[in-house]
Tab-separated table of C-alpha atoms and ligand atoms in Angstrom:
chain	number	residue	atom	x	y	z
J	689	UNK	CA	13.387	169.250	247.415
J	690	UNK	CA	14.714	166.819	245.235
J	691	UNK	CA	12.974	163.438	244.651
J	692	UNK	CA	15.813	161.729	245.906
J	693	UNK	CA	16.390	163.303	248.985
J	694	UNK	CA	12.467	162.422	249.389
J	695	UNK	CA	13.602	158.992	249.335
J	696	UNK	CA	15.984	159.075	251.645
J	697	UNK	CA	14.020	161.476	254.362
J	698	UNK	CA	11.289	158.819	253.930
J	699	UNK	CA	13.232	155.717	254.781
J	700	UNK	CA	13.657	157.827	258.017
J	701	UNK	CA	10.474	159.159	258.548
J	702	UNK	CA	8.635	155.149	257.813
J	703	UNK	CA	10.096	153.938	260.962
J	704	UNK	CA	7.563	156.247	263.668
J	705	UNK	CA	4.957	157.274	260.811
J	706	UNK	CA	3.997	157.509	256.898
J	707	UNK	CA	2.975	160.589	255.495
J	708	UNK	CA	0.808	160.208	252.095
J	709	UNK	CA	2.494	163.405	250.903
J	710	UNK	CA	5.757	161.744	250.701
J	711	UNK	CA	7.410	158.809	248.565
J	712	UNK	CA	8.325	155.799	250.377
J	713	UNK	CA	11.610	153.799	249.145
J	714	UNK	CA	11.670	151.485	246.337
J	715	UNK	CA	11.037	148.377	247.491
J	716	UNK	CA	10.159	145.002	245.292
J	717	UNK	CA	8.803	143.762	249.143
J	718	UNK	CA	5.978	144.977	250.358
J	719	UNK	CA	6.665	146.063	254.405
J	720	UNK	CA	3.266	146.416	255.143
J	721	UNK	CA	0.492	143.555	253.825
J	722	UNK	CA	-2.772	143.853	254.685
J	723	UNK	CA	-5.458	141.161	254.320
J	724	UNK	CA	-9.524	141.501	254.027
J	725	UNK	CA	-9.901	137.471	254.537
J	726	UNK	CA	-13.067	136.805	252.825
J	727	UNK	CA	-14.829	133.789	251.239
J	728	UNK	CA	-14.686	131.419	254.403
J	729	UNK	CA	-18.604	131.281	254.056
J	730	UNK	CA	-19.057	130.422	250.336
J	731	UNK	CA	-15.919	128.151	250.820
J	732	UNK	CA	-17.867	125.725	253.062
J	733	UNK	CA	-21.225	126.367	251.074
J	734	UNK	CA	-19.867	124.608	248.056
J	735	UNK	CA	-18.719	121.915	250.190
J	736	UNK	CA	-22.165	121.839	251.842
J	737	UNK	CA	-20.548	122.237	254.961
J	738	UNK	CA	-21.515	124.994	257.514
J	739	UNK	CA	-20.352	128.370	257.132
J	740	UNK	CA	-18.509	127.717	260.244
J	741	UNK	CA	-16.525	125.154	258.812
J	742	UNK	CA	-15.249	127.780	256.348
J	743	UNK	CA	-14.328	129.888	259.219
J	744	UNK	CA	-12.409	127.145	261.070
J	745	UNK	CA	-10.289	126.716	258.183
J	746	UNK	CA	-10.063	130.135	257.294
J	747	UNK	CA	-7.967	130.412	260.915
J	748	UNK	CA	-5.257	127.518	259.664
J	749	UNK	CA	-4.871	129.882	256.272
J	750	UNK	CA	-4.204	132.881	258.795
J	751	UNK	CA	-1.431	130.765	260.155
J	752	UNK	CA	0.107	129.800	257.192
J	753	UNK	CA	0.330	133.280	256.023
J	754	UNK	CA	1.704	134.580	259.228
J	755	UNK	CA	4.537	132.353	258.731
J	756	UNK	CA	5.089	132.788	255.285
J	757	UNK	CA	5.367	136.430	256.297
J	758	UNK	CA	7.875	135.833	259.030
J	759	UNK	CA	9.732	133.836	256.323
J	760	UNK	CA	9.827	137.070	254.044
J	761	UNK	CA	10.955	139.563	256.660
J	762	UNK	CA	7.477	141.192	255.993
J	763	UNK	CA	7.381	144.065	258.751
J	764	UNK	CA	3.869	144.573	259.416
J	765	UNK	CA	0.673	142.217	258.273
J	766	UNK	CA	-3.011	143.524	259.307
J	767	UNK	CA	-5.847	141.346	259.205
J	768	UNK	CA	-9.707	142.641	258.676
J	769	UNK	CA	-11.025	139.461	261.196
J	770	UNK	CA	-14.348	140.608	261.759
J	771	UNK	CA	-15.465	144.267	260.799
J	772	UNK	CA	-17.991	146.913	262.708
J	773	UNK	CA	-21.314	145.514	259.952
J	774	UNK	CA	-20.482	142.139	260.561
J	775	UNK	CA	-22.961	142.005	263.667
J	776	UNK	CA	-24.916	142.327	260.805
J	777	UNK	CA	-25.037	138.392	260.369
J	778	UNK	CA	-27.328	135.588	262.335
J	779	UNK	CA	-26.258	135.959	265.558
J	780	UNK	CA	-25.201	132.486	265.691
J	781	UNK	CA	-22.943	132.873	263.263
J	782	UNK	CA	-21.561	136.216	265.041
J	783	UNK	CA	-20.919	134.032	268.628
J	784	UNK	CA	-19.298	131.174	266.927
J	785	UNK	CA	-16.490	134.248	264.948
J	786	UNK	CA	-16.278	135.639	268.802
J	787	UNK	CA	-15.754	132.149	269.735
J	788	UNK	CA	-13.201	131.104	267.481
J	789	UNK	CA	-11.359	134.403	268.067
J	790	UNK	CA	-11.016	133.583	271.942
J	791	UNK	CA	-9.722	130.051	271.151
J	792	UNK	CA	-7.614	131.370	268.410
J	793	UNK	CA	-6.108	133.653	270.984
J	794	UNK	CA	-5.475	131.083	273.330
J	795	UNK	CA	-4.181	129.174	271.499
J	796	UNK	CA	-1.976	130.785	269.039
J	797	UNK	CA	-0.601	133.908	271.138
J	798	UNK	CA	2.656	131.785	272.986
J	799	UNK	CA	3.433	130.692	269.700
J	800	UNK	CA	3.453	133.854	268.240
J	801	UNK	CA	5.424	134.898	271.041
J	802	UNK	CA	8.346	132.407	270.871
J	803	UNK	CA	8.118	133.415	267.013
J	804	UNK	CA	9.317	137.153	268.295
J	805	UNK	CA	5.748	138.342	266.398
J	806	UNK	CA	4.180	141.306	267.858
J	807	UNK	CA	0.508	140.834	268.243
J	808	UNK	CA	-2.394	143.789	268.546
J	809	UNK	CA	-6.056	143.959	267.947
J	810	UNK	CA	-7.698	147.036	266.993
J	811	UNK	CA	-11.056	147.943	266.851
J	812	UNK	CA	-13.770	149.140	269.064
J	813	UNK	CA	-13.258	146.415	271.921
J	814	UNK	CA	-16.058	148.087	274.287
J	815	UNK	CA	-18.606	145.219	272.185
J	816	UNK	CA	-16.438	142.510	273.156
J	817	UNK	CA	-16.796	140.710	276.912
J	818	UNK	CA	-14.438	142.074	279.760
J	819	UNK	CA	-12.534	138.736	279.921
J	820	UNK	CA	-12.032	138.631	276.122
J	821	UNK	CA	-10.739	142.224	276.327
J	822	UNK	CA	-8.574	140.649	279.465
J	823	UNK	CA	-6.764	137.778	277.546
J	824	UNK	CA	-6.225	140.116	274.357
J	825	UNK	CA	-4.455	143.163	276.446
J	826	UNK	CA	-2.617	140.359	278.064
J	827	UNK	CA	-1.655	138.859	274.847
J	828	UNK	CA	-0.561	142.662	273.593
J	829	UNK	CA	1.545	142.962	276.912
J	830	UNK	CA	3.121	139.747	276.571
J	831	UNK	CA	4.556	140.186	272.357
J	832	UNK	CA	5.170	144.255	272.998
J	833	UNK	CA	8.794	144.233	272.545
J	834	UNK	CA	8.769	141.292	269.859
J	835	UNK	CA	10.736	142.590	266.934
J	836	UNK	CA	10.673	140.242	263.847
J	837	UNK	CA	6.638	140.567	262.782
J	838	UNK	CA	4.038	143.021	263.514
J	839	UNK	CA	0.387	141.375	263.271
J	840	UNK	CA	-2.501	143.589	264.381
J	841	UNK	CA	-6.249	141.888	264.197
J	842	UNK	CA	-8.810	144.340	263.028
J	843	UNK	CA	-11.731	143.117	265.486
J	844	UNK	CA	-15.458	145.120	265.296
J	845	UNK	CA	-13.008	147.466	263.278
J	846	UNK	CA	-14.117	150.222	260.601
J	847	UNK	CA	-12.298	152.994	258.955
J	848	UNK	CA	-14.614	155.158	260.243
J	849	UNK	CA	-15.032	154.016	263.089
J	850	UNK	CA	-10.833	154.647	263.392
J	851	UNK	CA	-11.618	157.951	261.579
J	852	UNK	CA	-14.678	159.036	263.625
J	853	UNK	CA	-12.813	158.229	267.295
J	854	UNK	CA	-9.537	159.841	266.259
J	855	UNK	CA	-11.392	163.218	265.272
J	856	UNK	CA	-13.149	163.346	268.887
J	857	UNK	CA	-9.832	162.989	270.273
J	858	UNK	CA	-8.738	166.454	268.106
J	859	UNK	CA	-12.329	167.696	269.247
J	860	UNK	CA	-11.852	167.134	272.820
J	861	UNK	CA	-8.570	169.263	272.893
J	862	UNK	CA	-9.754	171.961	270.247
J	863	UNK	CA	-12.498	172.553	273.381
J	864	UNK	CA	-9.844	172.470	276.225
J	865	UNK	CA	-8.268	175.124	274.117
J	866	UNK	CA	-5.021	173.528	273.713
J	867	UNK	CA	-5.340	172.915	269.693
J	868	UNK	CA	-6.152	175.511	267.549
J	869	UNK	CA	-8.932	174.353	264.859
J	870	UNK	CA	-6.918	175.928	262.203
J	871	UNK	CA	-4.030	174.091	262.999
J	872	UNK	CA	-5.424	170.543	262.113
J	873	UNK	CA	-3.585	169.009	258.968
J	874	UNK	CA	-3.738	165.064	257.922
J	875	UNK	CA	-1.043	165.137	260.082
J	876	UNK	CA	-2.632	165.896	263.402
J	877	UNK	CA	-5.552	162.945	263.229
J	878	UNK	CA	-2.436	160.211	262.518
J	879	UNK	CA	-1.484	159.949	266.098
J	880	UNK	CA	-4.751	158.634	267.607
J	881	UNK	CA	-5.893	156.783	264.787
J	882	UNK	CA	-5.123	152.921	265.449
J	883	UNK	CA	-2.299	152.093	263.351
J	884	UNK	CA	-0.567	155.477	264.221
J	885	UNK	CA	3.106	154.533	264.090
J	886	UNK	CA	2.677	151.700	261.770
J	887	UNK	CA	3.737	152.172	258.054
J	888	UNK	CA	0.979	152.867	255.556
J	889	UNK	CA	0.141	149.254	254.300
J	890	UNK	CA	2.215	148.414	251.069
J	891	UNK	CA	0.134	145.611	249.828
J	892	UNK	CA	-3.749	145.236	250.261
J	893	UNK	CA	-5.090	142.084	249.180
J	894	UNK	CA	-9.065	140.614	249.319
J	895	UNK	CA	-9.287	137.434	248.686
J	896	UNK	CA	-13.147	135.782	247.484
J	897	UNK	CA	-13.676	137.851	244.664
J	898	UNK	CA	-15.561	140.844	245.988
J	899	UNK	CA	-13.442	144.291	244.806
J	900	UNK	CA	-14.290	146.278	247.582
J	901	UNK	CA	-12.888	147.946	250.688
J	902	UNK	CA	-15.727	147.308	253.252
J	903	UNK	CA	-14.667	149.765	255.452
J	904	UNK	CA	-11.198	148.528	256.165
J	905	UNK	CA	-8.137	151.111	256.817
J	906	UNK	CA	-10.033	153.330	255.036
J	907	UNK	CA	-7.375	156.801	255.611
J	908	UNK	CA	-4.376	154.449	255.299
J	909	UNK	CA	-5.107	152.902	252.279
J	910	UNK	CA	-4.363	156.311	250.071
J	911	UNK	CA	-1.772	155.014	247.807
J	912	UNK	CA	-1.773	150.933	249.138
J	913	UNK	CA	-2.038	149.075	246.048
J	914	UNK	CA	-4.710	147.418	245.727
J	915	UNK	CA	-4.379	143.416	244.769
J	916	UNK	CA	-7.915	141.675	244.438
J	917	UNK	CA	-8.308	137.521	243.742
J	918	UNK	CA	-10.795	134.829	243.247
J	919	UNK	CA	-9.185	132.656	245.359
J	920	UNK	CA	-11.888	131.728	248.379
J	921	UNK	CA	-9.825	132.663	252.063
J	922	UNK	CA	-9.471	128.802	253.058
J	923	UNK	CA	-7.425	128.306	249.903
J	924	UNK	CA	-5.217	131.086	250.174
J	925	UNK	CA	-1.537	129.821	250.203
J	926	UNK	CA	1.759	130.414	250.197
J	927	UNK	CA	1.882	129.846	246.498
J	928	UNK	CA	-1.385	132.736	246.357
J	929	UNK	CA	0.642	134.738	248.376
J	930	UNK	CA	3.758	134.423	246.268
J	931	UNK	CA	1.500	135.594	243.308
J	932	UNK	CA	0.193	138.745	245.229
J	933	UNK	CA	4.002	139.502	246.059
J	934	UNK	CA	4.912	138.774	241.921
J	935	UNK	CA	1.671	141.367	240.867
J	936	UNK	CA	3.128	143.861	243.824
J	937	UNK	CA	6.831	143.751	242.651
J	938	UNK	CA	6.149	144.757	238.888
J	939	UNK	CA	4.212	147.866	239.924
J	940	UNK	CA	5.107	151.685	239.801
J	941	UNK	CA	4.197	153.710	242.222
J	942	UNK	CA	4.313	156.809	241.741
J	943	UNK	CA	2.499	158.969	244.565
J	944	UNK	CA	1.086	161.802	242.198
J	945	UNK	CA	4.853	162.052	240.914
J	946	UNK	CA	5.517	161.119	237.007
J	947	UNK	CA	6.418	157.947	235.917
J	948	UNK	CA	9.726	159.514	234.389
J	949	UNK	CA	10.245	161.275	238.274
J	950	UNK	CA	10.379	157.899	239.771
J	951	UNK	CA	12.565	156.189	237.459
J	952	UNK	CA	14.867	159.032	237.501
J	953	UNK	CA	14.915	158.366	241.404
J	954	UNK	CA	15.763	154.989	241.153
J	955	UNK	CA	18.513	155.205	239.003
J	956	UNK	CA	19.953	157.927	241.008
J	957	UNK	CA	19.522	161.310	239.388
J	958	UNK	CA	17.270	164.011	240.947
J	959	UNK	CA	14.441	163.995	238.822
J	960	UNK	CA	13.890	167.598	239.130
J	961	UNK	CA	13.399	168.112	235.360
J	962	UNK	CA	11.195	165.178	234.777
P	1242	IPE	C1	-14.892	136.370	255.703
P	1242	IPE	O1	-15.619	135.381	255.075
P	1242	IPE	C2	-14.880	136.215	257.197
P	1242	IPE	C3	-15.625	137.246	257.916
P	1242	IPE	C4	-16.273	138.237	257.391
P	1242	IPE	C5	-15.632	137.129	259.340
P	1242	IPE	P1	-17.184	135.516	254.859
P	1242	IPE	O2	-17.867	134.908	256.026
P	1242	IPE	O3	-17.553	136.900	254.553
P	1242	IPE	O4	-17.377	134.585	253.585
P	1242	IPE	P2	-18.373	134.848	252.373
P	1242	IPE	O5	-18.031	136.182	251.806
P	1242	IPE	O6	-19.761	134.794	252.923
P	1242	IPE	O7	-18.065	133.715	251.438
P	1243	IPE	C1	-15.170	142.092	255.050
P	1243	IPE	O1	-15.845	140.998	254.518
P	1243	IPE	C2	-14.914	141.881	256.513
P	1243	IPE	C3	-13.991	140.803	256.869
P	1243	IPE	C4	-13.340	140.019	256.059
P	1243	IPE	C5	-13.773	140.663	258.269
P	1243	IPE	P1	-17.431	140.981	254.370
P	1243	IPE	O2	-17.760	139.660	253.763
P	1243	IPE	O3	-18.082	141.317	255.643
P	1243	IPE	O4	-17.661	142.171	253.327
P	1243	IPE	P2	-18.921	142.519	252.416
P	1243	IPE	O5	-20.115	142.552	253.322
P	1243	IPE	O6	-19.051	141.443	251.386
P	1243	IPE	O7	-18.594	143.833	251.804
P	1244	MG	MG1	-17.757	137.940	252.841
């Protein structure tokens, strides 16, 4: 198959799923951002301020960037909030993130929902209390059929954790005898992992300096490019933003293809001979 037609079966295929194996449309906008939010703590640090301050503040940046996305027509924006190690931490330090989660909900979810965002957490919830699990299912229910913004909250999330849960799910049927073991392909662990459906992210960016994944989206990252910054999370702005968006537009990807392949794509020949 040509690479063009590839193209054009992709823009398609993005809307219900996103295999690796194919190449995605030329776009200079990312679809899909998606945001490990760190440096709250050593933003308040330097400051000598708690490292819950930096967390406070690290909730107003979330904001701005949600509607900075909204602004963009950005499809789909996934943010690492707290991950499966950070229980890791001084448990008064883990209480006060659950906290200021459940007040963040409360407070933010109407507006998200007059904003026509769709809201969803994923992550292993069975940690979190039954009323917490309560208010974010109801908070789910209420944005499902908001159109203009997908933002999912990764919450006690890990990629494998997502990884680990969706292979029991193949496990559980391989012993009912209704999949064959054989059968299994990258394909058949997509729908029960928890952003089956959504578009491989575009953009990943980690703010506070670390370049690292810690265990965030770790199957759907594949071919995400990969945008890393200084910047501490509380300081993260529109005009940081702007500059991830600059570093994503000037990059070729190519998916395993040739760089010749993809500009013969893009200028509308076949690239079969590239
Ligand atoms: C990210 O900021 C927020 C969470 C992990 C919840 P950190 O709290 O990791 O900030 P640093 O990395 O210690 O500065
Ligand atoms: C990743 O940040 C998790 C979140 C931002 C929620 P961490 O600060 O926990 O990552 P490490 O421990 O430095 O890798
Ligand atoms: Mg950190």
């Amino acid at each position: 198959m040509g690479l063009k037609s590839r193209f054009s079966e992709m823009s398609e295929s993005s809307k219900s799923s996103t295999p690796t194996t194919a190449v995605p449309p030329v776009a200079r906008l990312p679809l899909h951002v998606a945001v490990i939010m760190d440096g709250n703590g050593r933003w308040a640090r330097s400051r000598g301020l708690p490292r819950v301050a930096g967390h406070r503040r690290g909730v107003e940046a979330v904001r701005e960037l949600v509607s900075a996305c909204g602004e963009k027509g950005i499809r789909y924006l996934t943010l690492f909030a707290f991950s499966s190690e950070n229980w890791r931490r001084p448990e008064t330090e883990v209480r006060l993130l659950l906290q200021l989660f459940g007040v963040a909900l409360d407070k933010e979810v109407k507006k998200l929902h007059e904003n026509n965002i769709r809201f969803r957490v994923i992550g292993d919830l069975s940690a979190f209390g039954e009323k917490l699990v309560e208010r974010i299912r109801q908070g789910e229910a209420l944005t499902r059929d908001n159109s203009a913004l997908t933002l999912t909250i990764a919450a006690n999330y890990g990629g494998r954790w997502d990884i680990s849960q969706a292979c029991r799910e193949l496990a559980r049927q391989a012993v009912a005898g209704t999949l064959d073991p054989e059968s299994i392909t990258a394909d058949s662990l997509e729908p029960y992992l928890s952003m089956s459906k959504i578009p491989e992210p575009d953009l990943f960016i980690r703010t506070g300096g670390e370049q690292r994944v810690s265990n965030f989206m770790l199957w759907q990252l594949a071919y995400t490019e990969l945008y890393f910054t200084p910047v501490l999370w509380p300081d993260f702005d529109r005009s940081q933003f702007e500059a991830a968006l600059v570093s994503y537009a000037g990059r070729q990807r190519r998916f395993g293809h040739t760089g010749e392949q993809i500009e013969a794509a893009a200028s509308g020949s076949t690239g079969k001979r590239a």
